[in-house]
Structures are given as structure tokens and as C-alpha cells.
Coordinates of C-alpha atoms in Angstrom, one line a residue:
X1 CA 85.2 99.5 102.7
X2 CA 85.9 103.2 102.2
X3 CA 88.3 105.5 104.2
X4 CA 89.6 108.9 104.0
X5 CA 93.2 109.9 104.7
X6 CA 95.0 113.3 104.9
X7 CA 98.1 112.8 102.9
X8 CA 101.3 114.0 104.7
X9 CA 103.8 113.3 101.9
X10 CA 103.7 116.9 100.4
X11 CA 102.5 120.4 101.4
X12 CA 99.2 119.9 99.7
X13 CA 97.7 117.8 102.5
X14 CA 95.1 116.3 100.1
X15 CA 92.0 114.5 101.5
X16 CA 92.5 111.1 99.8
X17 CA 89.6 108.6 99.7
X18 CA 90.3 105.0 99.2
X19 CA 88.0 102.1 98.5
X20 CA 89.5 98.8 99.5
X21 CA 88.8 95.2 100.3
X22 CA 91.1 93.8 103.1
X23 CA 94.5 94.8 101.8
X24 CA 93.4 95.2 98.1
X25 CA 93.0 98.8 97.0
X26 CA 90.2 99.2 94.6
X27 CA 90.2 103.0 93.9
X28 CA 91.8 106.2 95.0
X29 CA 90.5 109.6 94.6
X30 CA 91.2 113.2 95.7
X31 CA 94.9 113.1 95.6
X32 CA 96.5 115.9 93.6
X33 CA 99.7 114.2 93.0
X34 CA 100.8 110.5 92.7
X35 CA 102.3 110.6 96.2
X36 CA 98.9 110.6 97.7
X37 CA 97.9 107.5 96.0
X38 CA 101.1 105.7 97.1
X39 CA 100.6 107.0 100.7
X40 CA 97.1 105.5 101.1
X41 CA 98.1 102.3 99.4
X42 CA 100.8 101.9 101.9
X43 CA 98.5 102.8 104.8
X44 CA 96.1 100.1 103.7
X45 CA 98.7 97.4 102.7
X46 CA 101.5 97.9 105.2
X47 CA 101.3 101.1 107.4
X48 CA 104.7 102.0 108.9
X49 CA 106.0 104.7 111.2
X50 CA 109.1 106.4 112.2
X51 CA 110.0 107.1 115.8
X52 CA 111.8 110.0 117.5
X53 CA 112.5 109.7 121.2
X54 CA 115.3 110.0 123.8
X55 CA 117.5 107.8 125.8
X56 CA 119.2 108.1 129.2
X57 CA 123.0 109.4 129.1
X58 CA 125.3 108.6 132.0
X59 CA 128.0 111.0 132.9
X60 CA 126.9 113.5 130.4
X61 CA 126.4 117.2 130.4
X62 CA 122.8 116.4 129.7
X63 CA 120.8 113.6 131.1
X64 CA 119.2 112.6 127.7
X65 CA 120.1 112.2 124.1
X66 CA 117.7 112.5 121.2
X67 CA 117.3 109.4 119.0
X68 CA 115.5 108.4 115.9
X69 CA 115.1 105.4 113.7
X70 CA 117.1 104.8 110.7
X71 CA 114.0 103.5 108.8
X72 CA 110.3 103.2 109.5
X73 CA 109.0 100.2 111.3
X74 CA 105.6 98.4 111.1
X75 CA 102.8 100.5 112.8
X76 CA 101.8 97.5 115.0
X77 CA 105.3 97.3 116.4
X78 CA 105.7 100.9 117.7
X79 CA 105.1 100.0 121.3
X80 CA 107.6 97.1 121.2
X81 CA 110.3 99.3 119.6
X82 CA 109.6 101.9 122.2
X83 CA 110.0 99.4 125.0
X84 CA 113.4 98.6 123.6
X85 CA 114.4 102.2 123.3
X86 CA 113.4 102.8 126.9
X87 CA 116.1 100.1 128.0
X88 CA 118.9 102.0 126.3
X89 CA 121.5 103.6 128.6
X90 CA 124.6 105.2 127.1
X91 CA 127.7 106.7 128.6
X92 CA 128.8 110.1 127.3
X93 CA 130.3 111.1 125.0
X94 CA 127.5 110.4 122.4
X95 CA 127.9 111.7 118.8
X96 CA 125.3 112.4 116.2
X97 CA 125.0 109.3 114.0
X98 CA 126.1 106.9 116.7
X99 CA 124.1 103.7 116.4
X100 CA 122.9 103.0 119.9
X101 CA 120.8 99.9 119.0
X102 CA 121.4 98.1 115.7
X103 CA 118.5 96.2 113.9
X104 CA 115.9 96.8 116.7
X105 CA 113.8 93.7 117.1
X106 CA 115.1 92.4 113.8
X107 CA 113.0 95.0 112.0
X108 CA 116.0 96.3 109.8
X109 CA 116.0 99.7 111.6
X110 CA 118.8 101.1 113.9
X111 CA 118.3 103.5 116.8
X112 CA 120.5 106.5 116.0
X113 CA 121.6 109.5 118.1
X114 CA 120.5 112.8 116.8
X115 CA 122.4 114.9 119.3
X116 CA 126.0 115.2 120.6
X117 CA 126.3 114.9 124.3
X118 CA 129.6 115.6 125.9
X119 CA 131.0 114.0 129.0
X120 CA 130.5 115.9 132.2
X121 CA 133.7 117.2 133.6

């Protein structure tokens, strides 16, 4: 099977074509740097994604706190991870870097606060 990807790993944005059988990569063309080949191989063999979202904050000066994952998770588990993130409720104050949900779904990635939210007075 053949597929074309737009590489997102560097500013070149190469159109990289890959020929593969199941998860075996047979050939990669069109990449201007080695990152493009690595990117399409990962997309074929084990696609992963990072997530940025927000969680509810109680007693905070803002109702939400932005969060991200500490490491990418398998693409097929994004909706499961988002369901867990939607369950999170934190109480202010929240600090950048706080781990709000460790090892989400046993995938080796933590949900981390990316914004400070002070307690409402």
C-alpha cells in the first residue's frame, strides 16, 4: 500500500511518500531530512499524539486550567484519555507543572498543568 504524509517535524513540511505492507515500511521518498523518514515510519508502525486541553478549577480566579500530556499516547487511545481528562476537577491554587493525573490509563503519560491559577479571594 502507498500513502503520502506531510511531515510536521521540521519547517520544511515535506510531502513524504511511503510504501508499506501492514506495519512493514518498504520505502520512503520525498523527505528532505532524516526526520521525515522517521516520522512516516512511526505513523505506520505506532502513531502517537500529544494532547492539550483544560480542566475545571474550583475556587480559582479562573474556571479552567490548561493542561497537556507529559508524553504522547497511542493515537487510538486519544478519546479514552480525553474522557479521563474531562473527569478532573482541581481546587485552586494550581501551579504550572503540577501533575493533575499521573500515568493516565497506564500509558506512561501524566496530565500536567500548564498555567497558574490562583485561589479566588
